[in-house]
Amino acid sequence: MALNIALKVNDLDNVATVFAEGVSKGQEVEVRDKKGQSWIITVLGDIPYGHKIALTAIPPNQDVIKYGEAIGMAARQISKGEYVHVHNLDSKRGRGDWKENN
Amino acid sequence: MAATIPEFMGYLRPDGKAGARNFTAVIPSVTCANDVALAICRQVQGTVTYLHHQGCCQLPPDLDRVTETLISIGKSPNVANVLVVSLGCEGTDHARLVEEVAATGKHVEIIRIQELGGVSKAIQAGTDFARRLVIEASSCQRTRCPISKAVMAIKCGGSDATSGMASNCVIGYVADKLVDLGATVIFGETTEFIGGEHLLARRGANPQVGEKILQIVDEMEKRAKSLGCDMRKGQPTPGNIAGGLSSIEEKSLGAIMKSGSRPIQGVLDYPQAVTTEKGLWIKDTPGREPEILTGMACSGAQFMMFSTGRGAPQGFPSMPVIKICGNPHTYAHMSEDMDINAGLIITGEKTIEEVGEEAFQKMLRVLSGEMTKNEAIQYFSSIDIHMLGPVI
């Protein structure tokens, strides 16, 4: 079976991007960083190609970090190995629906 | 190693700029003149037209913006000469359009549909003018031009998770190389600075530039928030979301990779052409293709490097667009629309530098006349001018 690869862009990141087709619950992915280090994480749910996996547990309202920068915050508790996308990540910008920010 | 300074074969214009193409531009001064301009273009080889939807029943600042955008398109180095097609009663200042393009030393003609007695008569008169203009333009010869005369526009569209990790990095490599060689690079898509604006502001050549970057992002975000909703689905688009981008912040942080790492000299207004000052510039534009392509073409860019993950095939009539595809699956599926395969970075087969050099060589060939894939199939008519106010 082909290796399932996920790329971590920056040391500070708590998510990596999966570049493999059909990664599903219970499978392992090999996370690689730019320094050539790699390690294995078990996936908790199906993750499509190009989508993100949590490298650590991320508590609610904590920043989700990619490129070493916040790309939003956890909308609820996210576990290590969980699929991270619009269902559990809230954007913090362009939020006309958040009255307190207007 | 003794590095030779790259050159390209371009058309030297009377104002000292160098063109990568040699078109007769048939410019409708108002949307009502589109069909006449199109009929002329279908008949006369060597012409291009710009089928936009503006020029009348708009507030004065927007009418000025239309006039100034069309002037900048006429002044573009890829344009040899110009035929303006006017209806006659529009809001665009067509007299100013003719005058300011002619001031660059280019031959400019104008026809007015109402004055000539209607559509068919205007098509006939315009066709005769256009024939003379293309014959005149066809005698221009390409000459050696230093790379410092190159002006590159950059853009990403149909982004997915590969864009910020492969294709945008390739464009960033080319952008840095061009800036270091004394050329000019322009990037835009102000919406896609949201979440990454602090990184760009730090690269301002002086504190005023940094302030200006923060200001244009704040204005863009306020416009987005004014409708009282989450901007997701507008930005990032449903396609971006399907491609793995979860928020505007994530999209932006990937998008700004294409600007490379050099200092930012300043912010250009939408219709504004680049000044004589070289280096990296920002143009304040939205991200949508028809409007940003027009804004970039009127910067004086001879070509655009366009990064995509999901497969955006857009082009512009007088500005070749080099497609850099970051997603290996999309490249395999849409290779007839994609010029460079940056998906090999994702698969680990090539480095950013290797694909960056490949893109740089392609750029030199395109500047010297080689067609891009979008030019060859003439996929470049869907354009428009970005407006600020309502149609009234």
Short mmCIF file of C-alpha atoms in Angstrom, two decimals:
data_model
loop_
_atom_site.label_atom_id
_atom_site.label_comp_id
_atom_site.label_asym_id
_atom_site.label_seq_id
_atom_site.Cartn_x
_atom_site.Cartn_y
_atom_site.Cartn_z
CA MET A 1 0.00 0.00 0.00
CA ALA A 2 1.27 3.48 -0.88
CA LEU A 3 2.44 5.55 2.04
CA ASN A 4 -0.03 8.18 3.28
CA ILE A 5 1.89 11.44 3.59
CA ALA A 6 0.94 14.59 5.52
CA LEU A 7 3.12 17.72 5.32
CA LYS A 8 3.74 20.06 8.26
CA VAL A 9 4.86 23.48 6.98
CA ASN A 10 6.12 25.26 10.12
CA ASP A 11 7.44 24.16 13.53
CA LEU A 12 4.60 26.00 15.28
CA ASP A 13 1.85 24.24 13.32
CA ASN A 14 -0.71 22.07 15.12
CA VAL A 15 -2.15 20.74 11.83
CA ALA A 16 -0.60 19.06 8.76
CA THR A 17 -1.98 18.69 5.22
CA VAL A 18 -2.72 15.17 3.98
CA PHE A 19 -1.57 14.48 0.41
CA ALA A 20 -3.01 11.01 -0.09
CA GLU A 21 -6.26 9.73 -1.59
CA GLY A 22 -8.88 7.98 0.51
CA VAL A 23 -7.32 8.24 3.96
CA SER A 24 -9.86 6.70 6.32
CA LYS A 25 -10.49 6.10 10.01
CA GLY A 26 -7.93 3.91 11.74
CA GLN A 27 -5.26 4.29 9.03
CA GLU A 28 -1.82 5.69 9.74
CA VAL A 29 -0.31 8.73 8.04
CA GLU A 30 3.34 9.68 8.01
CA VAL A 31 3.73 13.34 8.97
CA ARG A 32 6.84 15.02 7.52
CA ASP A 33 8.28 18.41 8.37
CA LYS A 34 10.73 20.62 6.48
CA LYS A 35 13.70 19.40 8.54
CA GLY A 36 13.26 15.88 7.25
CA GLN A 37 11.77 14.50 10.47
CA SER A 38 8.80 12.19 10.24
CA TRP A 39 6.44 10.41 12.58
CA ILE A 40 3.24 8.40 12.45
CA ILE A 41 -0.26 9.51 13.51
CA THR A 42 -3.41 7.38 13.52
CA VAL A 43 -6.35 9.02 11.76
CA LEU A 44 -9.61 9.32 13.69
CA GLY A 45 -11.88 9.94 10.65
CA ASP A 46 -11.86 10.08 6.84
CA ILE A 47 -9.70 12.90 5.43
CA PRO A 48 -9.85 13.92 1.75
CA TYR A 49 -6.74 14.80 -0.33
CA GLY A 50 -5.37 18.25 0.57
CA HIS A 51 -7.31 18.47 3.86
CA LYS A 52 -5.92 18.81 7.37
CA ILE A 53 -5.20 16.51 10.29
CA ALA A 54 -4.70 17.69 13.91
CA LEU A 55 -1.17 16.96 15.16
CA THR A 56 -2.12 17.66 18.78
CA ALA A 57 -5.31 18.06 20.76
CA ILE A 58 -6.70 21.59 20.24
CA PRO A 59 -9.08 22.88 22.95
CA PRO A 60 -12.13 25.02 22.02
CA ASN A 61 -11.29 28.67 21.08
CA GLN A 62 -7.56 27.86 20.75
CA ASP A 63 -5.80 28.87 17.53
CA VAL A 64 -5.42 26.37 14.72
CA ILE A 65 -1.94 27.04 13.35
CA LYS A 66 -0.57 26.46 9.83
CA TYR A 67 2.35 28.31 8.16
CA GLY A 68 3.22 29.27 11.76
CA GLU A 69 0.17 31.58 11.85
CA ALA A 70 -3.43 31.35 13.11
CA ILE A 71 -5.81 30.16 10.39
CA GLY A 72 -8.80 30.31 12.74
CA MET A 73 -9.80 28.72 16.03
CA ALA A 74 -11.17 25.40 17.19
CA ALA A 75 -14.99 25.63 17.25
CA ARG A 76 -15.01 22.69 19.70
CA GLN A 77 -12.56 20.22 21.21
CA ILE A 78 -10.37 18.71 18.46
CA SER A 79 -8.48 15.49 19.20
CA LYS A 80 -5.06 14.48 17.88
CA GLY A 81 -5.54 12.67 14.56
CA GLU A 82 -8.93 14.29 13.89
CA TYR A 83 -9.94 15.80 10.54
CA VAL A 84 -9.81 19.64 10.80
CA HIS A 85 -12.00 21.70 8.46
CA VAL A 86 -15.03 24.03 8.42
CA HIS A 87 -17.01 21.71 10.73
CA ASN A 88 -14.65 22.29 13.68
CA LEU A 89 -12.61 25.37 12.69
CA ASP A 90 -14.03 28.89 12.88
CA SER A 91 -12.56 31.70 10.81
CA LYS A 92 -11.93 34.79 12.96
CA ARG A 93 -11.96 37.28 10.08
CA GLY A 94 -14.65 38.76 7.83
CA ARG A 95 -17.22 37.80 10.46
CA GLY A 96 -20.08 40.20 9.79
CA ASP A 97 -22.22 37.72 11.79
CA TRP A 98 -20.27 38.46 14.98
CA LYS A 99 -21.93 41.60 16.34
CA GLU A 100 -19.29 42.26 19.02
CA ASN A 101 -16.61 42.70 16.39
CA ASN A 102 -18.49 45.26 14.30
CA MET B 1 29.88 31.30 -12.10
CA ALA B 2 29.55 34.36 -14.35
CA ALA B 3 25.81 34.85 -14.57
CA THR B 4 24.55 36.42 -17.77
CA ILE B 5 21.75 38.95 -17.43
CA PRO B 6 18.64 37.45 -19.02
CA GLU B 7 17.07 39.22 -21.98
CA PHE B 8 13.91 38.81 -24.01
CA MET B 9 12.86 39.76 -27.52
CA GLY B 10 10.26 42.49 -27.15
CA TYR B 11 8.59 45.31 -29.09
CA LEU B 12 10.16 48.59 -28.05
CA ARG B 13 7.43 51.27 -27.80
CA PRO B 14 7.87 55.05 -28.33
CA ASP B 15 7.68 55.60 -24.53
CA GLY B 16 10.57 53.19 -23.87
CA LYS B 17 8.43 50.29 -22.60
CA ALA B 18 8.83 46.82 -24.09
CA GLY B 19 5.88 44.74 -25.28
CA ALA B 20 5.63 40.96 -25.36
CA ARG B 21 2.75 41.13 -27.85
CA ASN B 22 1.89 43.50 -30.69
CA PHE B 23 -1.87 43.85 -30.80
CA THR B 24 -4.16 46.47 -32.26
CA ALA B 25 -6.51 47.07 -29.32
CA VAL B 26 -10.15 47.66 -30.29
CA ILE B 27 -11.45 49.28 -27.09
CA PRO B 28 -15.20 49.74 -26.55
CA SER B 29 -15.51 52.92 -24.48
CA VAL B 30 -18.83 51.65 -23.13
CA THR B 31 -20.57 48.27 -22.92
CA CYS B 32 -23.03 49.41 -25.65
CA ALA B 33 -20.15 49.35 -28.18
CA ASN B 34 -19.14 45.73 -27.44
CA ASP B 35 -20.83 44.08 -30.40
CA VAL B 36 -19.33 46.52 -32.90
CA ALA B 37 -15.87 45.99 -31.41
CA LEU B 38 -16.35 42.21 -31.51
CA ALA B 39 -17.48 42.25 -35.15
CA ILE B 40 -14.39 44.29 -36.12
CA CYS B 41 -12.12 41.87 -34.25
CA ARG B 42 -13.67 38.83 -35.90
CA GLN B 43 -12.89 40.36 -39.28
CA VAL B 44 -9.38 41.71 -38.73
CA GLN B 45 -6.46 39.51 -37.61
CA GLY B 46 -4.05 40.93 -35.09
CA THR B 47 -6.75 42.73 -33.11
CA VAL B 48 -8.07 42.08 -29.60
CA THR B 49 -11.06 43.59 -27.85
CA TYR B 50 -12.20 44.03 -24.25
CA LEU B 51 -15.86 43.15 -23.71
CA HIS B 52 -16.54 44.94 -20.41
CA HIS B 53 -19.86 46.05 -18.91
CA GLN B 54 -19.20 49.59 -17.76
CA GLY B 55 -19.11 53.17 -18.98
CA CYS B 56 -22.55 54.65 -18.42
CA CYS B 57 -25.12 55.40 -15.69
CA GLN B 58 -22.51 55.25 -12.94
CA LEU B 59 -21.33 57.74 -10.35
CA PRO B 60 -18.53 60.10 -11.45
CA PRO B 61 -15.72 58.35 -9.49
CA ASP B 62 -16.58 55.07 -11.21
CA LEU B 63 -16.81 56.76 -14.63
CA ASP B 64 -13.33 58.19 -14.03
CA ARG B 65 -12.18 54.70 -13.07
CA VAL B 66 -13.53 53.28 -16.35
CA THR B 67 -11.85 56.03 -18.40
CA GLU B 68 -8.55 55.62 -16.56
CA THR B 69 -8.61 51.81 -16.80
CA LEU B 70 -9.20 51.94 -20.57
CA ILE B 71 -6.42 54.55 -20.92
CA SER B 72 -4.02 52.26 -19.06
CA ILE B 73 -5.00 49.31 -21.28
CA GLY B 74 -4.30 51.44 -24.36
CA LYS B 75 -0.93 52.48 -22.94
CA SER B 76 0.05 48.86 -22.17
CA PRO B 77 3.28 47.85 -23.93
CA ASN B 78 1.57 44.80 -25.48
CA VAL B 79 -0.65 47.20 -27.46
CA ALA B 80 0.85 48.67 -30.67
CA ASN B 81 -2.03 50.98 -31.55
CA VAL B 82 -5.67 51.56 -30.66
CA LEU B 83 -9.12 51.89 -32.19
CA VAL B 84 -11.67 53.27 -29.71
CA VAL B 85 -15.28 52.27 -30.42
CA SER B 86 -17.69 54.76 -28.87
CA LEU B 87 -21.48 54.83 -28.94
CA GLY B 88 -21.43 58.61 -28.63
CA CYS B 89 -23.56 59.39 -25.59
CA GLU B 90 -21.76 57.40 -22.87
CA GLY B 91 -20.34 58.58 -19.55
CA THR B 92 -16.78 57.47 -20.29
CA ASP B 93 -14.57 60.41 -21.31
CA HIS B 94 -13.63 59.06 -24.74
CA ALA B 95 -11.91 62.30 -25.80
CA ARG B 96 -9.55 61.96 -22.82
CA LEU B 97 -9.08 58.27 -23.64
CA VAL B 98 -7.89 59.11 -27.17
CA GLU B 99 -5.74 62.04 -26.03
CA GLU B 100 -3.90 60.25 -23.20
CA VAL B 101 -3.12 57.08 -25.18
CA ALA B 102 -1.95 59.17 -28.16
CA ALA B 103 0.38 61.09 -25.81
CA THR B 104 2.51 57.92 -25.48
CA GLY B 105 3.26 58.18 -29.23
CA LYS B 106 0.79 55.46 -30.27
CA HIS B 107 -1.53 55.79 -33.26
CA VAL B 108 -5.11 56.08 -31.94
CA GLU B 109 -8.34 56.25 -33.97
CA ILE B 110 -11.95 56.58 -32.79
CA ILE B 111 -15.30 55.75 -34.34
CA ARG B 112 -18.69 56.81 -32.95
CA ILE B 113 -21.64 54.53 -33.72
CA GLN B 114 -24.34 57.23 -33.49
CA GLU B 115 -22.38 59.69 -35.63
CA LEU B 116 -21.67 57.08 -38.33
CA GLY B 117 -25.37 56.22 -38.69
CA GLY B 118 -25.63 52.90 -36.89
CA VAL B 119 -24.10 49.53 -36.16
CA SER B 120 -23.41 48.18 -39.66
CA LYS B 121 -21.88 51.44 -40.83
CA ALA B 122 -19.72 51.57 -37.69
CA ILE B 123 -18.57 47.98 -38.24
CA GLN B 124 -17.56 48.87 -41.80
CA ALA B 125 -15.71 52.06 -40.82
CA GLY B 126 -14.08 50.34 -37.84
CA THR B 127 -12.98 47.37 -39.95
CA ASP B 128 -11.26 49.71 -42.42
CA PHE B 129 -9.48 51.59 -39.61
CA ALA B 130 -8.47 48.33 -37.92
CA ARG B 131 -7.05 46.91 -41.18
CA ARG B 132 -4.80 49.94 -41.55
CA LEU B 133 -3.75 49.77 -37.90
CA VAL B 134 -2.79 46.06 -37.98
CA ILE B 135 -0.80 46.53 -41.20
CA GLU B 136 1.03 49.41 -39.53
CA ALA B 137 1.62 47.35 -36.34
CA SER B 138 2.83 44.33 -38.30
CA SER B 139 5.95 46.20 -39.39
CA CYS B 140 7.19 46.44 -35.77
CA GLN B 141 10.14 44.10 -35.12
CA ARG B 142 11.18 42.43 -31.88
CA THR B 143 14.48 43.64 -30.44
CA ARG B 144 16.67 42.57 -27.50
CA CYS B 145 15.32 44.00 -24.24
CA PRO B 146 16.93 43.74 -20.80
CA ILE B 147 14.93 41.76 -18.24
CA SER B 148 14.64 44.97 -16.19
CA LYS B 149 11.91 46.02 -18.66
CA ALA B 150 9.78 43.03 -17.63
CA VAL B 151 6.66 43.72 -15.57
CA MET B 152 5.11 40.56 -14.10
CA ALA B 153 1.59 40.43 -12.69
CA ILE B 154 0.81 37.58 -10.31
CA LYS B 155 -2.42 35.97 -9.21
CA CYS B 156 -3.80 32.75 -7.80
CA GLY B 157 -7.22 31.39 -8.67
CA GLY B 158 -9.12 28.20 -8.03
CA SER B 159 -6.82 27.65 -5.06
CA ASP B 160 -6.63 24.53 -2.96
CA ALA B 161 -4.25 23.27 -0.29
CA THR B 162 -1.50 22.69 -2.87
CA SER B 163 -1.48 26.36 -3.95
CA GLY B 164 0.20 27.72 -0.83
CA MET B 165 2.60 24.78 -0.63
CA ALA B 166 3.68 24.44 -4.27
CA SER B 167 2.49 26.72 -7.11
CA ASN B 168 2.47 29.98 -5.10
CA CYS B 169 5.97 29.17 -3.83
CA VAL B 170 7.14 28.76 -7.45
CA ILE B 171 5.76 32.20 -8.33
CA GLY B 172 7.40 33.59 -5.17
CA TYR B 173 10.72 32.21 -6.41
CA VAL B 174 10.28 33.89 -9.82
CA ALA B 175 9.12 37.15 -8.15
CA ASP B 176 12.25 37.33 -5.97
CA LYS B 177 14.50 36.57 -8.94
CA LEU B 178 12.87 39.26 -11.10
CA VAL B 179 13.08 41.87 -8.33
CA ASP B 180 16.77 41.04 -7.83
CA LEU B 181 17.33 41.49 -11.60
CA GLY B 182 15.81 44.99 -11.47
CA ALA B 183 12.42 44.13 -12.97
CA THR B 184 8.92 44.96 -11.66
CA VAL B 185 6.43 42.58 -10.02
CA ILE B 186 2.83 43.36 -9.01
CA PHE B 187 0.55 41.29 -6.82
CA GLY B 188 -2.96 42.03 -5.59
CA GLU B 189 -6.11 40.33 -4.28
CA THR B 190 -6.48 42.48 -1.16
CA THR B 191 -9.20 40.15 0.18
CA GLU B 192 -6.56 37.42 0.29
CA PHE B 193 -4.31 39.44 2.57
CA ILE B 194 -6.87 39.07 5.41
CA GLY B 195 -5.12 37.08 8.11
CA GLY B 196 -1.66 37.62 6.63
CA GLU B 197 -1.57 41.42 6.38
CA HIS B 198 0.81 41.76 9.36
CA LEU B 199 3.41 39.74 7.43
CA LEU B 200 3.05 41.98 4.36
CA ALA B 201 3.03 45.23 6.37
CA ARG B 202 6.41 44.25 7.86
CA ARG B 203 7.79 44.10 4.33
CA GLY B 204 6.79 47.69 3.48
CA ALA B 205 9.76 49.65 2.09
CA ASN B 206 8.87 52.35 4.64
CA PRO B 207 6.34 52.70 7.50
CA GLN B 208 3.85 54.54 5.24
CA VAL B 209 3.67 51.54 2.89
CA GLY B 210 3.07 49.23 5.86
CA GLU B 211 0.26 51.52 7.09
CA LYS B 212 -1.29 51.65 3.63
CA ILE B 213 -1.32 47.83 3.37
CA LEU B 214 -3.14 47.55 6.73
CA GLN B 215 -5.58 50.27 5.59
CA ILE B 216 -6.60 48.62 2.29
CA VAL B 217 -7.12 45.27 4.06
CA ASP B 218 -9.24 46.93 6.75
CA GLU B 219 -11.39 48.64 4.08
CA MET B 220 -11.83 45.37 2.18
CA GLU B 221 -12.80 43.47 5.35
CA LYS B 222 -15.29 46.19 6.35
CA ARG B 223 -16.95 45.93 2.91
CA ALA B 224 -17.18 42.14 3.37
CA LYS B 225 -18.60 42.45 6.90
CA SER B 226 -21.14 45.13 5.95
CA LEU B 227 -23.61 42.47 4.76
CA GLY B 228 -23.70 40.94 8.24
CA CYS B 229 -22.65 37.39 7.48
CA ASP B 230 -19.69 34.99 7.65
CA MET B 231 -17.70 35.64 4.47
CA ARG B 232 -17.02 31.90 4.01
CA LYS B 233 -18.41 30.59 0.68
CA GLY B 234 -17.71 34.08 -0.75
CA GLN B 235 -14.09 33.78 0.44
CA PRO B 236 -12.92 31.07 0.60
CA THR B 237 -15.11 29.88 -2.27
CA PRO B 238 -16.95 26.54 -2.21
CA GLY B 239 -14.19 25.21 -4.49
CA ASN B 240 -11.45 26.38 -2.11
CA ILE B 241 -13.30 24.71 0.78
CA ALA B 242 -13.69 21.47 -1.17
CA GLY B 243 -9.95 21.72 -1.86
CA GLY B 244 -9.13 21.81 1.86
CA LEU B 245 -8.96 25.54 2.65
CA SER B 246 -10.99 26.13 5.81
CA SER B 247 -10.85 29.92 6.29
CA ILE B 248 -9.88 33.19 4.62
CA GLU B 249 -6.83 33.26 6.91
CA GLU B 250 -5.60 29.93 5.58
CA LYS B 251 -6.28 30.97 1.99
CA SER B 252 -4.47 34.29 2.52
CA LEU B 253 -1.39 32.81 4.18
CA GLY B 254 -1.03 30.49 1.19
CA ALA B 255 -1.84 33.25 -1.32
CA ILE B 256 0.82 35.68 -0.12
CA MET B 257 3.53 33.05 -0.70
CA LYS B 258 3.39 34.09 -4.35
CA SER B 259 4.70 37.57 -3.51
CA GLY B 260 8.09 36.10 -2.56
CA SER B 261 10.07 37.79 0.17
CA ARG B 262 11.33 41.14 -1.11
CA PRO B 263 10.33 44.60 0.24
CA ILE B 264 7.06 46.11 -0.97
CA GLN B 265 7.55 49.51 -2.64
CA GLY B 266 3.98 50.78 -2.50
CA VAL B 267 0.29 50.30 -3.27
CA LEU B 268 -1.14 51.13 -6.71
CA ASP B 269 -4.77 52.14 -7.23
CA TYR B 270 -6.86 49.90 -9.48
CA PRO B 271 -6.44 51.80 -12.80
CA GLN B 272 -2.87 52.89 -12.07
CA ALA B 273 0.12 51.81 -14.16
CA VAL B 274 3.50 51.12 -12.59
CA THR B 275 5.85 54.06 -12.17
CA THR B 276 9.50 54.08 -13.20
CA GLU B 277 10.36 52.72 -9.75
CA LYS B 278 11.11 49.00 -10.05
CA GLY B 279 10.66 46.24 -7.49
CA LEU B 280 7.65 44.59 -5.87
CA TRP B 281 4.31 46.45 -5.78
CA ILE B 282 0.78 45.77 -4.55
CA LYS B 283 -2.30 46.62 -6.58
CA ASP B 284 -5.50 47.06 -4.55
CA THR B 285 -7.90 44.63 -6.26
CA PRO B 286 -10.50 42.01 -5.39
CA GLY B 287 -9.66 38.37 -6.06
CA ARG B 288 -12.23 37.63 -8.78
CA GLU B 289 -10.63 36.92 -12.14
CA PRO B 290 -12.40 39.25 -14.61
CA GLU B 291 -11.65 42.31 -12.46
CA ILE B 292 -8.14 41.48 -11.27
CA LEU B 293 -6.92 40.44 -14.72
CA THR B 294 -8.05 43.83 -16.08
CA GLY B 295 -6.47 45.65 -13.14
CA MET B 296 -3.19 43.84 -13.66
CA ALA B 297 -3.17 44.34 -17.44
CA CYS B 298 -3.58 48.08 -16.95
CA SER B 299 -0.55 48.08 -14.62
CA GLY B 300 1.59 47.73 -17.74
CA ALA B 301 2.35 44.06 -17.08
CA GLN B 302 3.37 42.19 -20.24
CA PHE B 303 2.35 38.84 -18.75
CA MET B 304 0.85 37.20 -15.70
CA MET B 305 1.91 34.16 -13.69
CA PHE B 306 -1.24 32.51 -12.40
CA SER B 307 -1.20 29.78 -9.79
CA THR B 308 -4.01 27.27 -9.45
CA GLY B 309 -4.83 24.04 -7.65
CA ARG B 310 -8.33 23.20 -8.80
CA GLY B 311 -7.78 24.30 -12.40
CA ALA B 312 -8.62 27.91 -13.33
CA PRO B 313 -8.12 28.43 -17.08
CA GLN B 314 -8.66 32.24 -17.29
CA GLY B 315 -6.74 34.65 -19.50
CA PHE B 316 -6.80 38.27 -20.69
CA PRO B 317 -7.03 39.51 -24.31
CA SER B 318 -3.69 41.36 -24.47
CA MET B 319 -1.75 39.80 -21.58
CA PRO B 320 -0.53 36.20 -21.81
CA VAL B 321 -1.21 34.19 -18.65
CA ILE B 322 1.22 31.42 -17.62
CA LYS B 323 -0.59 28.78 -15.55
CA ILE B 324 1.34 27.14 -12.72
CA CYS B 325 -0.59 24.16 -11.35
CA GLY B 326 0.19 23.00 -7.81
CA ASN B 327 -2.09 19.96 -7.70
CA PRO B 328 -0.62 16.90 -9.44
CA HIS B 329 -4.07 15.38 -10.05
CA THR B 330 -5.41 18.57 -11.62
CA TYR B 331 -2.32 18.86 -13.81
CA ALA B 332 -2.81 15.33 -15.08
CA HIS B 333 -6.52 15.99 -15.67
CA MET B 334 -6.27 19.50 -17.23
CA SER B 335 -2.77 19.54 -18.72
CA GLU B 336 -4.00 21.28 -21.89
CA ASP B 337 -4.77 24.38 -19.79
CA MET B 338 -1.74 24.26 -17.48
CA ASP B 339 1.67 25.53 -18.58
CA ILE B 340 3.84 24.38 -15.65
CA ASN B 341 3.46 21.35 -13.36
CA ALA B 342 4.26 22.39 -9.79
CA GLY B 343 2.43 19.28 -8.55
CA LEU B 344 5.81 17.55 -8.73
CA ILE B 345 6.73 19.53 -5.59
CA ILE B 346 3.83 17.93 -3.69
CA THR B 347 4.83 14.44 -4.89
CA GLY B 348 8.43 15.16 -3.85
CA GLU B 349 9.82 14.69 -7.38
CA LYS B 350 11.05 18.30 -7.80
CA THR B 351 12.02 21.22 -5.56
CA ILE B 352 10.51 24.70 -5.56
CA GLU B 353 13.78 26.01 -7.07
CA GLU B 354 13.72 23.45 -9.91
CA VAL B 355 10.13 24.24 -10.91
CA GLY B 356 10.86 27.97 -10.32
CA GLU B 357 13.69 27.87 -12.88
CA GLU B 358 11.43 26.04 -15.32
CA ALA B 359 8.80 28.77 -14.87
CA PHE B 360 11.42 31.50 -15.30
CA GLN B 361 12.59 30.01 -18.63
CA LYS B 362 8.99 29.66 -19.80
CA MET B 363 8.48 33.34 -18.87
CA LEU B 364 11.46 34.43 -21.03
CA ARG B 365 10.03 32.47 -23.98
CA VAL B 366 6.52 33.92 -23.47
CA LEU B 367 7.94 37.45 -23.27
CA SER B 368 9.68 36.71 -26.58
CA GLY B 369 6.52 35.50 -28.31
CA GLU B 370 5.80 31.89 -27.31
CA MET B 371 2.08 31.43 -26.73
CA THR B 372 0.64 30.31 -23.43
CA LYS B 373 -2.00 27.58 -23.47
CA ASN B 374 -4.84 30.06 -22.81
CA GLU B 375 -3.71 32.24 -25.73
CA ALA B 376 -3.59 29.31 -28.13
CA ILE B 377 -7.24 28.46 -27.47
CA GLN B 378 -8.30 32.14 -27.12
CA TYR B 379 -9.75 31.67 -23.62
CA PHE B 380 -9.53 35.30 -22.60
CA SER B 381 -12.75 37.22 -23.23
CA SER B 382 -14.35 37.11 -19.80
CA ILE B 383 -13.12 40.41 -18.38
CA ASP B 384 -14.50 43.37 -16.48
CA ILE B 385 -13.56 46.58 -14.70
CA HIS B 386 -13.82 46.64 -10.89
CA MET B 387 -16.37 49.26 -9.76
CA LEU B 388 -16.87 50.78 -6.32
CA GLY B 389 -20.39 52.21 -6.50
CA PRO B 390 -23.77 51.15 -7.83
CA VAL B 391 -25.11 51.25 -11.38
CA ILE B 392 -27.68 54.08 -11.32
#
